[in-house]
Short mmCIF file of C-alpha atoms in Angstrom, two decimals:
data_model
loop_
_atom_site.label_atom_id
_atom_site.label_comp_id
_atom_site.label_asym_id
_atom_site.label_seq_id
_atom_site.Cartn_x
_atom_site.Cartn_y
_atom_site.Cartn_z
CA UNK A 1 17.22 41.26 12.19
CA UNK A 2 19.37 44.10 12.12
CA UNK A 3 16.96 45.64 9.73
CA UNK A 4 14.40 44.96 11.67
CA UNK A 5 16.58 46.70 14.95
CA UNK A 6 16.63 49.50 12.61
CA UNK A 7 13.14 50.10 12.03
CA UNK A 8 12.66 49.78 15.99
CA UNK A 9 15.09 52.12 16.07
CA UNK A 10 13.81 54.99 13.87
CA UNK A 11 10.24 54.77 14.93
CA UNK A 12 11.48 54.22 18.79
CA UNK A 13 13.39 57.38 18.50
CA UNK A 14 10.57 59.70 16.48
CA UNK A 15 8.23 58.47 19.23
CA UNK A 16 9.90 59.69 22.01
CA UNK A 17 11.11 63.24 20.57
CA UNK A 18 7.58 63.79 19.34
CA UNK A 19 5.06 62.44 21.21
CA UNK A 20 3.38 65.33 23.59
CA UNK A 21 3.69 63.86 27.55
CA UNK A 22 0.19 63.99 28.18
CA UNK A 23 -0.29 60.69 26.16
CA UNK A 24 2.59 58.88 27.63
CA UNK A 25 0.87 57.12 30.35
CA UNK A 26 2.18 54.02 31.67
CA UNK A 27 -1.53 53.19 32.37
CA UNK A 28 -2.44 52.68 28.67
CA UNK A 29 -1.64 49.11 27.46
CA UNK A 30 -0.69 50.53 24.03
CA UNK A 31 1.68 52.66 25.77
CA UNK A 32 3.16 50.30 27.95
CA UNK A 33 3.45 47.93 25.40
CA UNK A 34 5.76 50.20 22.91
CA UNK A 35 8.00 51.09 26.01
CA UNK A 36 8.50 47.37 27.20
CA UNK A 37 8.99 46.78 23.05
CA UNK A 38 11.58 49.80 22.54
CA UNK A 39 13.62 48.45 25.61
CA UNK A 40 14.98 45.30 23.32
CA UNK A 41 15.84 47.59 20.30
CA UNK A 42 19.45 48.16 21.62
CA UNK A 43 20.20 44.71 22.72
CA UNK A 44 19.04 43.67 19.63
CA UNK A 45 21.25 45.69 17.85
CA UNK A 46 24.16 45.06 20.07
CA UNK A 47 23.56 41.22 19.00
CA UNK A 48 23.46 41.55 15.94
CA UNK A 49 26.74 43.45 15.60
CA UNK A 50 28.48 40.50 17.61
CA UNK A 51 26.99 38.16 15.26
CA UNK A 52 28.09 39.57 12.02
CA UNK A 53 31.11 40.58 13.06
CA UNK A 54 32.31 37.24 14.72
CA UNK A 55 31.11 35.75 11.52
CA UNK A 56 33.08 37.63 9.28
CA UNK A 57 36.06 37.73 11.52
CA UNK A 58 36.52 33.60 12.01
CA UNK A 59 34.78 32.61 8.20
CA UNK A 60 38.17 32.33 6.70
CA UNK A 61 40.72 30.45 8.29
CA UNK A 62 43.26 32.70 8.16
CA UNK A 63 46.18 33.31 11.33
CA UNK A 64 45.48 36.41 13.21
CA UNK A 65 48.35 37.93 11.56
CA UNK A 66 47.11 36.95 8.48
CA UNK A 67 43.46 37.81 8.81
CA UNK A 68 42.38 41.24 7.14
CA UNK A 69 39.42 41.06 9.59
CA UNK A 70 41.79 41.85 12.50
CA UNK A 71 42.73 45.23 11.26
CA UNK A 72 39.35 46.32 9.84
CA UNK A 73 37.70 45.20 13.12
CA UNK A 74 40.16 47.47 14.87
CA UNK A 75 39.45 50.46 12.69
CA UNK A 76 35.70 49.89 12.94
CA UNK A 77 35.76 49.93 16.60
CA UNK A 78 37.97 52.82 16.71
CA UNK A 79 35.60 54.72 14.11
CA UNK A 80 32.40 53.91 15.97
CA UNK A 81 34.03 55.32 19.35
CA UNK A 82 35.18 58.78 17.52
CA UNK A 83 32.03 59.03 16.16
CA UNK A 84 30.09 58.66 19.14
CA UNK A 85 32.26 61.26 21.02
CA UNK A 86 31.75 63.50 17.69
CA UNK A 87 28.26 63.26 17.57
CA UNK A 88 27.96 64.59 21.80
CA UNK A 89 30.79 67.21 21.05
CA UNK A 90 30.35 70.02 23.74
CA UNK A 91 31.42 72.96 21.77
CA UNK A 92 30.56 74.36 18.17
CA UNK A 93 34.21 75.44 17.93
CA UNK A 94 36.44 72.66 17.82
CA UNK A 95 39.19 73.98 20.25
CA UNK A 96 36.93 76.71 22.22
CA UNK A 97 35.38 75.03 25.63
CA UNK A 98 34.99 78.06 27.68
CA UNK A 99 30.86 77.89 27.58
CA UNK A 100 31.27 74.39 27.83
CA UNK A 101 29.05 73.78 31.20
CA UNK A 102 29.19 70.78 33.25
CA UNK A 103 26.53 69.07 31.85
CA UNK A 104 27.52 69.49 28.21
CA UNK A 105 30.52 67.56 29.48
CA UNK A 106 28.98 64.76 31.56
CA UNK A 107 26.70 64.72 28.28
CA UNK A 108 29.88 64.51 26.12
CA UNK A 109 31.62 62.02 28.52
CA UNK A 110 28.14 59.47 28.55
CA UNK A 111 28.55 56.61 26.89
CA UNK A 112 26.01 55.27 24.10
CA UNK A 113 25.67 52.70 21.60
CA UNK A 114 28.17 53.65 18.93
CA UNK A 115 30.71 53.62 22.01
CA UNK A 116 29.25 50.59 23.38
CA UNK A 117 30.02 48.95 19.70
CA UNK A 118 32.89 49.89 19.00
CA UNK A 119 34.66 48.54 22.36
CA UNK A 120 32.73 45.48 21.99
CA UNK A 121 34.21 44.85 18.40
CA UNK A 122 37.42 45.48 19.98
CA UNK A 123 37.55 42.92 22.71
CA UNK A 124 35.87 40.67 20.42
CA UNK A 125 39.08 40.62 18.32
CA UNK A 126 41.25 40.88 21.90
CA UNK A 127 39.66 37.83 23.43
CA UNK A 128 39.42 36.06 20.22
CA UNK A 129 43.19 36.85 20.24
CA UNK A 130 43.73 35.58 23.85
CA UNK A 131 41.46 32.22 22.96
CA UNK A 132 44.05 31.28 20.08
CA UNK A 133 47.51 31.84 22.79
CA UNK A 134 45.57 29.99 24.85
CA UNK A 135 44.25 27.79 22.50
CA UNK A 136 40.76 27.75 23.92
CA UNK A 137 37.99 27.28 21.77
CA UNK A 138 36.48 31.31 21.24
CA UNK A 139 32.61 29.45 21.81
CA UNK A 140 34.11 28.45 25.22
CA UNK A 141 35.67 32.21 25.47
CA UNK A 142 32.83 33.91 24.33
CA UNK A 143 30.15 32.40 26.34
CA UNK A 144 32.25 32.17 29.77
CA UNK A 145 32.59 36.20 29.20
CA UNK A 146 28.83 36.38 28.61
CA UNK A 147 28.40 34.72 31.50
CA UNK A 148 30.85 36.64 33.84
CA UNK A 149 29.29 39.92 32.50
CA UNK A 150 25.86 38.78 33.55
CA UNK A 151 27.09 37.87 37.21
CA UNK A 152 29.27 40.44 38.05
CA UNK A 153 26.90 43.33 36.59
CA UNK A 154 24.95 44.11 39.48
CA UNK A 155 28.20 44.30 41.88
CA UNK A 156 30.28 46.27 38.77
CA UNK A 157 27.25 48.97 38.90
CA UNK A 158 27.32 49.73 42.96
CA UNK A 159 30.96 50.72 42.64
CA UNK A 160 32.04 53.96 43.19
CA UNK A 161 33.37 54.28 40.03
CA UNK A 162 34.21 58.24 39.96
CA UNK A 163 36.59 57.93 43.09
CA UNK A 164 38.63 55.09 41.39
CA UNK A 165 38.90 56.48 37.76
CA UNK A 166 38.37 59.90 35.92
CA UNK A 167 34.79 61.00 34.84
CA UNK A 168 35.85 60.23 30.99
CA UNK A 169 36.92 56.33 31.85
CA UNK A 170 34.28 55.85 34.57
CA UNK A 171 31.29 56.19 32.62
CA UNK A 172 31.81 53.05 30.61
CA UNK A 173 31.03 51.24 33.90
CA UNK A 174 28.16 53.49 35.54
CA UNK A 175 24.83 55.04 34.83
CA UNK A 176 25.72 57.65 37.26
CA UNK A 177 26.87 60.44 34.73
CA UNK A 178 24.32 59.85 32.09
CA UNK A 179 26.01 56.87 30.28
CA UNK A 180 22.83 55.13 28.39
CA UNK A 181 24.82 51.79 27.56
CA UNK A 182 27.70 51.29 29.94
CA UNK A 183 30.06 47.72 29.57
CA UNK A 184 27.56 46.27 31.65
CA UNK A 185 25.76 44.93 31.16
CA UNK A 186 25.59 45.48 27.71
CA UNK A 187 28.51 43.74 26.59
CA UNK A 188 27.11 40.67 27.37
CA UNK A 189 24.67 40.71 24.27
CA UNK A 190 28.21 41.33 22.03
CA UNK A 191 29.58 38.42 23.41
CA UNK A 192 26.02 36.49 23.07
CA UNK A 193 26.14 37.62 19.32
CA UNK A 194 29.92 36.63 18.91
CA UNK A 195 28.88 32.86 19.97
CA UNK A 196 26.28 32.66 17.45
CA UNK A 197 28.59 34.40 14.68
CA UNK A 198 31.60 32.19 15.60
CA UNK A 199 29.33 28.68 15.73
CA UNK A 200 27.84 29.69 12.08
CA UNK A 201 31.13 30.58 10.83
CA UNK A 202 32.29 27.15 11.69
CA UNK A 203 29.10 25.67 10.45
CA UNK A 204 27.06 27.92 7.82
CA UNK A 205 24.70 25.07 7.16
CA UNK A 206 23.50 25.27 10.68
CA UNK A 207 21.30 28.38 10.02
CA UNK A 208 18.96 25.93 7.31
CA UNK A 209 18.56 23.48 10.18
CA UNK A 210 15.24 23.01 11.36
CA UNK A 211 16.29 21.41 14.69
CA UNK A 212 19.11 23.75 15.48
CA UNK A 213 16.55 26.68 15.12
CA UNK A 214 14.33 24.64 17.27
CA UNK A 215 16.85 24.29 19.73
CA UNK A 216 17.71 27.86 19.73
CA UNK A 217 14.32 28.84 20.05
CA UNK A 218 13.63 26.81 23.27
CA UNK A 219 16.47 27.98 24.85
CA UNK A 220 15.29 31.59 23.94
CA UNK A 221 11.56 30.46 25.39
CA UNK A 222 13.09 28.68 28.06
CA UNK A 223 15.35 31.84 29.45
CA UNK A 224 12.17 33.77 28.63
CA UNK A 225 10.03 31.85 31.06
CA UNK A 226 12.98 31.63 33.49
CA UNK A 227 13.31 35.39 33.98
CA UNK A 228 9.60 35.85 34.79
CA UNK A 229 9.98 33.44 37.76
CA UNK A 230 13.72 34.11 38.96
CA UNK A 231 12.50 37.10 41.21
CA UNK A 232 10.07 34.77 43.02
CA UNK A 233 12.58 31.73 43.35
CA UNK A 234 15.63 34.08 44.30
CA UNK A 235 14.87 36.68 46.82
CA UNK A 236 17.89 39.04 46.37
CA UNK A 237 18.06 42.52 45.19
CA UNK A 238 20.41 41.11 41.79
CA UNK A 239 17.45 39.11 40.94
CA UNK A 240 15.99 42.36 38.98
CA UNK A 241 19.38 42.53 36.75
CA UNK A 242 19.51 39.14 36.36
CA UNK A 243 15.89 38.66 35.20
CA UNK A 244 16.07 41.80 32.68
CA UNK A 245 19.22 40.40 30.61
CA UNK A 246 17.77 36.70 30.63
CA UNK A 247 14.26 38.08 29.48
CA UNK A 248 16.29 40.03 26.93
CA UNK A 249 18.82 37.63 25.60
CA UNK A 250 15.50 34.96 25.60
CA UNK A 251 13.69 37.40 23.45
CA UNK A 252 16.54 37.86 21.05
CA UNK A 253 17.27 34.12 20.52
CA UNK A 254 13.55 33.91 19.81
CA UNK A 255 13.39 36.68 17.03
CA UNK A 256 16.82 35.03 15.62
CA UNK A 257 14.96 31.85 15.51
CA UNK A 258 11.82 33.51 14.29
CA UNK A 259 13.47 35.60 11.17
CA UNK A 260 15.74 32.14 10.12
CA UNK A 261 12.29 30.51 9.78
CA UNK A 262 11.07 33.20 7.56
CA UNK A 263 14.32 33.41 5.56
CA UNK A 264 14.33 29.60 5.05
CA UNK A 265 10.90 29.81 3.46
CA UNK A 266 11.38 32.88 1.03
CA UNK A 267 13.92 33.32 -1.63
CA UNK A 268 15.04 36.82 -1.48
CA UNK A 269 13.91 39.70 0.99
CA UNK A 270 12.79 43.22 -0.02
CA UNK A 271 15.83 45.58 -1.46
CA UNK A 272 15.14 48.53 1.16
CA UNK A 273 16.14 44.84 4.21
CA UNK A 274 19.38 44.64 3.01
CA UNK A 275 20.16 48.58 2.28
CA UNK A 276 18.70 49.28 5.67
CA UNK A 277 21.03 46.64 7.27
CA UNK A 278 23.93 47.48 5.29
CA UNK A 279 23.98 51.19 6.18
CA UNK A 280 22.70 51.20 9.41
CA UNK A 281 25.46 53.17 10.94
CA UNK A 282 24.99 56.22 8.26
CA UNK A 283 21.15 56.01 9.17
CA UNK A 284 21.76 56.21 12.76
CA UNK A 285 23.81 59.15 12.43
CA UNK A 286 21.56 61.29 10.07
CA UNK A 287 18.48 60.64 12.03
CA UNK A 288 19.92 61.77 15.57
CA UNK A 289 21.07 64.56 14.06
CA UNK A 290 17.48 65.02 12.45
CA UNK A 291 15.93 64.53 15.91
CA UNK A 292 19.01 65.94 18.40
CA UNK A 293 20.82 67.87 16.19
CA UNK A 294 24.56 68.15 16.65
CA UNK A 295 27.05 71.15 17.87
CA UNK A 296 26.69 72.84 14.69
CA UNK A 297 22.98 72.11 13.84
CA UNK A 298 19.25 72.22 15.49
CA UNK A 299 17.12 69.12 15.73
CA UNK A 300 14.02 68.91 15.73
CA UNK A 301 14.03 68.09 19.77
CA UNK A 302 15.30 71.68 20.28
CA UNK A 303 12.43 73.20 17.77
CA UNK A 304 9.25 71.20 18.72
CA UNK A 305 10.13 68.96 21.80
CA UNK A 306 7.54 66.42 22.87
CA UNK A 307 4.39 68.52 21.54
CA UNK A 308 2.45 66.25 18.68
CA UNK A 309 -1.00 64.43 19.34
CA UNK A 310 -1.00 60.37 18.72
CA UNK A 311 -2.18 60.54 14.92
CA UNK A 312 0.79 63.34 14.15
CA UNK A 313 3.72 61.56 16.15
CA UNK A 314 2.80 58.31 14.01
CA UNK A 315 2.41 60.42 10.59
CA UNK A 316 5.83 61.79 11.32
CA UNK A 317 7.46 58.18 12.44
CA UNK A 318 6.33 57.02 8.99
CA UNK A 319 7.72 59.55 7.35
CA UNK A 320 11.27 59.34 9.11
CA UNK A 321 10.87 55.39 8.04
CA UNK A 322 10.13 56.14 4.47
CA UNK A 323 12.78 58.79 4.30
CA UNK A 324 15.24 56.47 5.84
CA UNK A 325 14.39 54.01 3.39
CA UNK A 326 15.12 56.10 0.59
CA UNK A 327 18.38 57.61 1.88
CA UNK A 328 19.90 54.01 2.15
CA UNK A 329 18.76 52.84 -1.69
CA UNK A 330 19.86 56.17 -2.69
CA UNK A 331 23.29 55.56 -0.96
CA UNK A 332 23.15 51.75 -2.76
CA UNK A 333 22.54 52.99 -6.03
CA UNK A 334 25.56 55.76 -5.54
CA UNK A 335 27.89 52.85 -4.40
CA UNK A 336 26.68 50.86 -6.94
CA UNK A 337 27.63 53.12 -9.90
CA UNK A 338 30.47 54.09 -8.38
CA UNK A 339 31.82 50.69 -8.93
CA UNK A 340 30.50 49.86 -12.36
CA UNK A 341 32.55 52.72 -12.98
CA UNK A 342 35.73 51.81 -11.50
CA UNK A 343 35.39 48.30 -13.11
CA UNK A 344 34.92 49.90 -16.60
CA UNK A 345 38.24 52.09 -16.20
#
């Protein structure tokens, strides 16, 4: 499922960067369908991060002080946040900010997927610790957090955070300054994933249970259908936010069950599937630098922004996906060879 999210991310960013404006017509069924489906990429990526991290965190029954995953999780969370800021660094000289504009500072402070996932992992660790102190089942804790975020997101997003906090911190709670993935509502996908990850760590055999997957599929379909009718059932402004969140959670659960049914039927997936999932962070960084550049390089967005025809855009997207697959396979091969040399020594 993470590999699927990576492929969706690659094609989504490439098409968005290269496709000429005259072809971006929401009246077109193909383009509008692509646009809607693209909106599910980040939630799926965030959801799978919550599942995998929480599964590994709670798999072995260590005490919190002895669990090696606690330290790894904190390091991982902090490193993701730092990488997110480095990719948006406002100046090509590290300590010279004399030419940095207000717009560049706002871009630097805006919250992207890496910031969100980084903080999400740190919060999973924190609330896992809280649940242990209070002797509360962590599944109940993560479920409650997901529901709280769902319910309070419309109110959180309307607050004047720039009057409460400095912009670098306010950006984590509002879309106002260009943040793509503020903590509200996107943290809810981390915690929904954390619920599933914690459940699977307790009963690993559940992923092979047909009845359990049918139940998850049924919940996903129920949430998806309910999200379509919610605006007509409750006539309040917040229903747009609630409907979108429930819609995305429903689709994630449907996809999760679909991939489980497929995984149970096949003995092994192609190697590139596992390498795409394993090296998703590196792929994320490399393809962003190629498309959008960095403080120290120019990307395709600066060279040929939104100028390709549909056929050339599709070809470019396939080339990008192929390149990232080859890079992930090469990284994996290099890592295996390095481990073999270490073992021989």
